[in-house]
């Protein structure tokens, strides 16, 4: 909604009104991390490899917080582990419907990504390998979880077929695989 934000620039930083996503936070953090690495002359991909497992652990912690807040809720579900956010302060649209605990699905996925990246770190062959593995793992995780999400205000494309996050995931995967091919050939980047 570019025209709206151009007319109301203060809304861009209105954190209290929501609208921020993990992908947006990740892009912003990586951009600032890149600038920091350039300023202090640290190799960006080595630095991001070190930060990637912690980022996945942060995803686990953050999505657990989403569960406690009742945001990022799932579609209605009758599964035994479906949850109802009955607290009137929860961010969900409907406080009486049992839904998929998508926050916990993503939190668990973030924990698995953390464990995977930590294990892979010791055997990495090129700078960026851990970062790229983490980004691919997250893109796949997010693409799948989006099918279970029920907070439809996030926005959709292609007539509601895919969410914005799924579109970003689909765009990231071939880009990251390309980066893996390019950077894996140059093991001198350590």
PDB file of C-alpha atoms in Angstrom:
ATOM      1  CA  UNK A   1       0.000   0.000   0.000  1.00  0.00           C
ATOM      2  CA  UNK A   2       2.718   2.404  -1.099  1.00  0.00           C
ATOM      3  CA  UNK A   3       0.421   5.426  -1.753  1.00  0.00           C
ATOM      4  CA  UNK A   4      -1.066   5.172   1.748  1.00  0.00           C
ATOM      5  CA  UNK A   5       2.356   5.133   3.420  1.00  0.00           C
ATOM      6  CA  UNK A   6       3.616   7.979   1.271  1.00  0.00           C
ATOM      7  CA  UNK A   7       0.652  10.035   2.525  1.00  0.00           C
ATOM      8  CA  UNK A   8       1.097   8.807   6.124  1.00  0.00           C
ATOM      9  CA  UNK A   9       4.866   8.226   6.617  1.00  0.00           C
ATOM     10  CA  UNK A  10       4.574   8.047  10.415  1.00  0.00           C
ATOM     11  CA  UNK A  11       2.590   4.817  10.007  1.00  0.00           C
ATOM     12  CA  UNK A  12       5.715   3.114   8.645  1.00  0.00           C
ATOM     13  CA  UNK A  13       7.235   3.059  12.137  1.00  0.00           C
ATOM     14  CA  UNK A  14       3.974   2.563  14.085  1.00  0.00           C
ATOM     15  CA  UNK A  15       5.097  -0.679  15.740  1.00  0.00           C
ATOM     16  CA  UNK A  16       2.117  -0.600  18.124  1.00  0.00           C
ATOM     17  CA  UNK A  17      -0.231  -1.071  15.143  1.00  0.00           C
ATOM     18  CA  UNK A  18       1.424  -4.316  13.982  1.00  0.00           C
ATOM     19  CA  UNK A  19       2.060  -5.157  10.356  1.00  0.00           C
ATOM     20  CA  UNK A  20       5.627  -6.376  10.742  1.00  0.00           C
ATOM     21  CA  UNK A  21       6.624  -9.860   9.713  1.00  0.00           C
ATOM     22  CA  UNK A  22       9.548 -12.139  10.342  1.00  0.00           C
ATOM     23  CA  UNK A  23      10.633 -11.754   6.723  1.00  0.00           C
ATOM     24  CA  UNK A  24      10.636  -7.967   7.083  1.00  0.00           C
ATOM     25  CA  UNK A  25      12.595  -8.163  10.324  1.00  0.00           C
ATOM     26  CA  UNK A  26      15.038 -10.614   8.771  1.00  0.00           C
ATOM     27  CA  UNK A  27      15.612  -8.407   5.719  1.00  0.00           C
ATOM     28  CA  UNK A  28      16.117  -5.338   7.906  1.00  0.00           C
ATOM     29  CA  UNK A  29      18.461  -7.156  10.284  1.00  0.00           C
ATOM     30  CA  UNK A  30      20.526  -8.586   7.429  1.00  0.00           C
ATOM     31  CA  UNK A  31      20.750  -5.168   5.793  1.00  0.00           C
ATOM     32  CA  UNK A  32      22.017  -3.543   8.982  1.00  0.00           C
ATOM     33  CA  UNK A  33      24.314  -6.484   9.653  1.00  0.00           C
ATOM     34  CA  UNK A  34      25.785  -6.068   6.167  1.00  0.00           C
ATOM     35  CA  UNK A  35      26.407  -2.354   6.794  1.00  0.00           C
ATOM     36  CA  UNK A  36      27.965  -3.110  10.169  1.00  0.00           C
ATOM     37  CA  UNK A  37      30.275  -5.716   8.608  1.00  0.00           C
ATOM     38  CA  UNK A  38      31.356  -3.237   5.933  1.00  0.00           C
ATOM     39  CA  UNK A  39      32.075  -0.531   8.519  1.00  0.00           C
ATOM     40  CA  UNK A  40      34.131  -2.751  10.830  1.00  0.00           C
ATOM     41  CA  UNK A  41      35.589  -4.787   7.953  1.00  0.00           C
ATOM     42  CA  UNK A  42      34.268  -8.187   8.989  1.00  0.00           C
ATOM     43  CA  UNK A  43      33.387 -10.746   6.287  1.00  0.00           C
ATOM     44  CA  UNK A  44      29.591 -10.615   6.081  1.00  0.00           C
ATOM     45  CA  UNK A  45      28.959 -14.276   5.244  1.00  0.00           C
ATOM     46  CA  UNK A  46      31.186 -15.501   8.059  1.00  0.00           C
ATOM     47  CA  UNK A  47      29.406 -13.187  10.479  1.00  0.00           C
ATOM     48  CA  UNK A  48      25.971 -14.237   9.247  1.00  0.00           C
ATOM     49  CA  UNK A  49      26.946 -17.912   9.566  1.00  0.00           C
ATOM     50  CA  UNK A  50      27.682 -17.257  13.233  1.00  0.00           C
ATOM     51  CA  UNK A  51      24.397 -15.361  13.698  1.00  0.00           C
ATOM     52  CA  UNK A  52      22.134 -17.812  11.840  1.00  0.00           C
ATOM     53  CA  UNK A  53      21.694 -20.484  14.532  1.00  0.00           C
ATOM     54  CA  UNK A  54      20.884 -17.776  17.081  1.00  0.00           C
ATOM     55  CA  UNK A  55      18.365 -16.286  14.683  1.00  0.00           C
ATOM     56  CA  UNK A  56      16.602 -19.645  14.434  1.00  0.00           C
ATOM     57  CA  UNK A  57      16.588 -19.884  18.225  1.00  0.00           C
ATOM     58  CA  UNK A  58      15.156 -16.363  18.318  1.00  0.00           C
ATOM     59  CA  UNK A  59      12.398 -17.534  15.960  1.00  0.00           C
ATOM     60  CA  UNK A  60      11.580 -20.296  18.452  1.00  0.00           C
ATOM     61  CA  UNK A  61      11.374 -17.793  21.310  1.00  0.00           C
ATOM     62  CA  UNK A  62       9.480 -15.193  19.273  1.00  0.00           C
ATOM     63  CA  UNK A  63       6.828 -17.590  17.974  1.00  0.00           C
ATOM     64  CA  UNK A  64       6.351 -18.936  21.480  1.00  0.00           C
ATOM     65  CA  UNK A  65       5.617 -15.325  22.446  1.00  0.00           C
ATOM     66  CA  UNK A  66       3.160 -15.110  19.553  1.00  0.00           C
ATOM     67  CA  UNK A  67       1.372 -18.129  20.995  1.00  0.00           C
ATOM     68  CA  UNK A  68       1.074 -16.465  24.400  1.00  0.00           C
ATOM     69  CA  UNK A  69      -0.202 -13.255  22.764  1.00  0.00           C
ATOM     70  CA  UNK A  70      -2.687 -15.099  20.554  1.00  0.00           C
ATOM     71  CA  UNK A  71      -1.409 -13.543  17.339  1.00  0.00           C
ATOM     72  CA  UNK A  72      -0.424 -15.395  14.163  1.00  0.00           C
ATOM     73  CA  UNK A  73      -3.218 -17.888  14.881  1.00  0.00           C
ATOM     74  CA  UNK A  74      -4.231 -20.795  12.702  1.00  0.00           C
ATOM     75  CA  UNK A  75      -7.314 -21.868  10.804  1.00  0.00           C
ATOM     76  CA  UNK A  76     -10.163 -23.536  12.683  1.00  0.00           C
ATOM     77  CA  UNK A  77      -9.309 -27.092  13.675  1.00  0.00           C
ATOM     78  CA  UNK A  78     -10.874 -30.031  15.470  1.00  0.00           C
ATOM     79  CA  UNK A  79      -7.549 -31.766  16.095  1.00  0.00           C
ATOM     80  CA  UNK A  80      -6.877 -32.762  19.713  1.00  0.00           C
ATOM     81  CA  UNK A  81      -4.097 -30.164  20.012  1.00  0.00           C
ATOM     82  CA  UNK A  82      -6.185 -27.277  18.625  1.00  0.00           C
ATOM     83  CA  UNK A  83      -6.273 -24.282  20.959  1.00  0.00           C
ATOM     84  CA  UNK A  84      -8.816 -21.603  21.780  1.00  0.00           C
ATOM     85  CA  UNK A  85      -7.585 -18.111  22.614  1.00  0.00           C
ATOM     86  CA  UNK A  86     -10.410 -17.221  24.973  1.00  0.00           C
ATOM     87  CA  UNK A  87      -8.637 -14.356  26.716  1.00  0.00           C
ATOM     88  CA  UNK A  88     -10.293 -11.139  25.475  1.00  0.00           C
ATOM     89  CA  UNK A  89      -6.857  -9.510  25.202  1.00  0.00           C
ATOM     90  CA  UNK A  90      -5.582 -12.144  22.762  1.00  0.00           C
ATOM     91  CA  UNK A  91      -5.000 -10.782  19.262  1.00  0.00           C
ATOM     92  CA  UNK A  92      -7.137 -13.437  17.552  1.00  0.00           C
ATOM     93  CA  UNK A  93     -10.276 -12.538  15.587  1.00  0.00           C
ATOM     94  CA  UNK A  94     -12.502 -15.105  17.280  1.00  0.00           C
ATOM     95  CA  UNK A  95     -12.073 -15.980  20.941  1.00  0.00           C
ATOM     96  CA  UNK A  96     -14.393 -19.008  20.837  1.00  0.00           C
ATOM     97  CA  UNK A  97     -13.034 -21.083  17.951  1.00  0.00           C
ATOM     98  CA  UNK A  98     -10.397 -23.802  18.301  1.00  0.00           C
ATOM     99  CA  UNK A  99      -7.550 -23.227  15.830  1.00  0.00           C
ATOM    100  CA  UNK A 100      -4.239 -24.752  14.737  1.00  0.00           C
ATOM    101  CA  UNK A 101      -1.467 -23.538  17.064  1.00  0.00           C
ATOM    102  CA  UNK A 102       0.580 -22.368  14.073  1.00  0.00           C
ATOM    103  CA  UNK A 103       2.777 -20.311  16.362  1.00  0.00           C
ATOM    104  CA  UNK A 104       3.923 -23.509  18.064  1.00  0.00           C
ATOM    105  CA  UNK A 105       4.367 -25.265  14.717  1.00  0.00           C
ATOM    106  CA  UNK A 106       6.722 -22.497  13.637  1.00  0.00           C
ATOM    107  CA  UNK A 107       8.407 -22.341  17.044  1.00  0.00           C
ATOM    108  CA  UNK A 108       9.124 -26.072  16.880  1.00  0.00           C
ATOM    109  CA  UNK A 109      10.362 -25.650  13.301  1.00  0.00           C
ATOM    110  CA  UNK A 110      12.661 -22.831  14.447  1.00  0.00           C
ATOM    111  CA  UNK A 111      14.057 -25.074  17.167  1.00  0.00           C
ATOM    112  CA  UNK A 112      14.720 -27.840  14.630  1.00  0.00           C
ATOM    113  CA  UNK A 113      16.427 -25.337  12.311  1.00  0.00           C
ATOM    114  CA  UNK A 114      18.577 -24.157  15.224  1.00  0.00           C
ATOM    115  CA  UNK A 115      19.642 -27.717  16.051  1.00  0.00           C
ATOM    116  CA  UNK A 116      20.332 -28.479  12.389  1.00  0.00           C
ATOM    117  CA  UNK A 117      22.433 -25.329  11.877  1.00  0.00           C
ATOM    118  CA  UNK A 118      24.401 -25.907  15.056  1.00  0.00           C
ATOM    119  CA  UNK A 119      25.221 -29.415  13.894  1.00  0.00           C
ATOM    120  CA  UNK A 120      26.134 -28.283  10.365  1.00  0.00           C
ATOM    121  CA  UNK A 121      28.330 -25.439  11.596  1.00  0.00           C
ATOM    122  CA  UNK A 122      31.212 -27.722  12.518  1.00  0.00           C
ATOM    123  CA  UNK A 123      31.370 -29.228   9.027  1.00  0.00           C
ATOM    124  CA  UNK A 124      30.708 -26.153   6.885  1.00  0.00           C
ATOM    125  CA  UNK A 125      32.788 -25.960   3.732  1.00  0.00           C
ATOM    126  CA  UNK A 126      32.319 -22.328   2.675  1.00  0.00           C
ATOM    127  CA  UNK A 127      31.315 -18.986   4.140  1.00  0.00           C
ATOM    128  CA  UNK A 128      27.578 -18.507   3.864  1.00  0.00           C
ATOM    129  CA  UNK A 129      26.706 -22.197   3.968  1.00  0.00           C
ATOM    130  CA  UNK A 130      25.009 -21.990   7.369  1.00  0.00           C
ATOM    131  CA  UNK A 131      23.164 -18.803   6.444  1.00  0.00           C
ATOM    132  CA  UNK A 132      21.938 -20.262   3.162  1.00  0.00           C
ATOM    133  CA  UNK A 133      20.875 -23.530   4.804  1.00  0.00           C
ATOM    134  CA  UNK A 134      18.966 -21.605   7.445  1.00  0.00           C
ATOM    135  CA  UNK A 135      17.224 -19.412   4.888  1.00  0.00           C
ATOM    136  CA  UNK A 136      16.144 -22.386   2.780  1.00  0.00           C
ATOM    137  CA  UNK A 137      14.926 -24.281   5.836  1.00  0.00           C
ATOM    138  CA  UNK A 138      12.933 -21.273   7.009  1.00  0.00           C
ATOM    139  CA  UNK A 139      11.465 -20.602   3.553  1.00  0.00           C
ATOM    140  CA  UNK A 140      10.202 -24.194   3.348  1.00  0.00           C
ATOM    141  CA  UNK A 141       8.895 -24.107   6.919  1.00  0.00           C
ATOM    142  CA  UNK A 142       7.074 -20.818   6.403  1.00  0.00           C
ATOM    143  CA  UNK A 143       5.622 -21.880   3.048  1.00  0.00           C
ATOM    144  CA  UNK A 144       4.055 -24.973   4.620  1.00  0.00           C
ATOM    145  CA  UNK A 145       2.837 -23.309   7.812  1.00  0.00           C
ATOM    146  CA  UNK A 146       1.086 -20.567   5.847  1.00  0.00           C
ATOM    147  CA  UNK A 147      -1.474 -23.168   4.685  1.00  0.00           C
ATOM    148  CA  UNK A 148      -2.553 -23.556   8.315  1.00  0.00           C
ATOM    149  CA  UNK A 149      -2.600 -19.850   9.247  1.00  0.00           C
ATOM    150  CA  UNK A 150      -5.941 -18.198   9.869  1.00  0.00           C
ATOM    151  CA  UNK A 151      -4.975 -14.543  10.264  1.00  0.00           C
ATOM    152  CA  UNK A 152      -5.999 -13.651   6.725  1.00  0.00           C
ATOM    153  CA  UNK A 153      -5.308  -9.921   7.125  1.00  0.00           C
ATOM    154  CA  UNK A 154      -1.683 -10.691   6.131  1.00  0.00           C
ATOM    155  CA  UNK A 155      -2.578 -10.430   2.457  1.00  0.00           C
ATOM    156  CA  UNK A 156      -2.713 -12.798  -0.483  1.00  0.00           C
ATOM    157  CA  UNK A 157      -1.740 -12.895  -4.143  1.00  0.00           C
ATOM    158  CA  UNK A 158      -2.962 -14.797  -7.182  1.00  0.00           C
ATOM    159  CA  UNK A 159      -6.598 -14.564  -6.163  1.00  0.00           C
ATOM    160  CA  UNK A 160      -5.948 -15.754  -2.623  1.00  0.00           C
ATOM    161  CA  UNK A 161      -3.980 -18.822  -3.675  1.00  0.00           C
ATOM    162  CA  UNK A 162      -0.733 -17.803  -1.925  1.00  0.00           C
ATOM    163  CA  UNK A 163       0.036 -15.490   0.974  1.00  0.00           C
ATOM    164  CA  UNK A 164       2.704 -12.827   0.631  1.00  0.00           C
ATOM    165  CA  UNK A 165       4.972 -14.932   2.848  1.00  0.00           C
ATOM    166  CA  UNK A 166       4.529 -17.937   0.575  1.00  0.00           C
ATOM    167  CA  UNK A 167       5.381 -15.807  -2.440  1.00  0.00           C
ATOM    168  CA  UNK A 168       8.521 -14.549  -0.689  1.00  0.00           C
ATOM    169  CA  UNK A 169       9.422 -18.131   0.225  1.00  0.00           C
ATOM    170  CA  UNK A 170       9.019 -19.289  -3.370  1.00  0.00           C
ATOM    171  CA  UNK A 171      11.165 -16.405  -4.612  1.00  0.00           C
ATOM    172  CA  UNK A 172      13.888 -16.992  -2.007  1.00  0.00           C
ATOM    173  CA  UNK A 173      14.452 -20.687  -2.609  1.00  0.00           C
ATOM    174  CA  UNK A 174      15.898 -20.456  -6.158  1.00  0.00           C
ATOM    175  CA  UNK A 175      17.898 -17.354  -5.202  1.00  0.00           C
ATOM    176  CA  UNK A 176      19.441 -19.120  -2.234  1.00  0.00           C
ATOM    177  CA  UNK A 177      20.200 -22.266  -4.241  1.00  0.00           C
ATOM    178  CA  UNK A 178      21.937 -20.035  -6.786  1.00  0.00           C
ATOM    179  CA  UNK A 179      23.980 -18.434  -4.004  1.00  0.00           C
ATOM    180  CA  UNK A 180      24.954 -21.883  -2.724  1.00  0.00           C
ATOM    181  CA  UNK A 181      26.200 -22.865  -6.183  1.00  0.00           C
ATOM    182  CA  UNK A 182      28.161 -19.630  -6.570  1.00  0.00           C
ATOM    183  CA  UNK A 183      29.703 -19.501  -3.085  1.00  0.00           C
ATOM    184  CA  UNK A 184      30.395 -23.223  -2.709  1.00  0.00           C
ATOM    185  CA  UNK A 185      32.872 -23.000  -5.611  1.00  0.00           C
ATOM    186  CA  UNK A 186      34.946 -20.405  -3.772  1.00  0.00           C
ATOM    187  CA  UNK A 187      36.148 -21.979  -0.544  1.00  0.00           C
ATOM    188  CA  UNK A 188      38.697 -19.180  -0.149  1.00  0.00           C
ATOM    189  CA  UNK A 189      35.973 -16.866   1.180  1.00  0.00           C
ATOM    190  CA  UNK A 190      36.553 -18.058   4.756  1.00  0.00           C
TER     191      UNK A 190
END
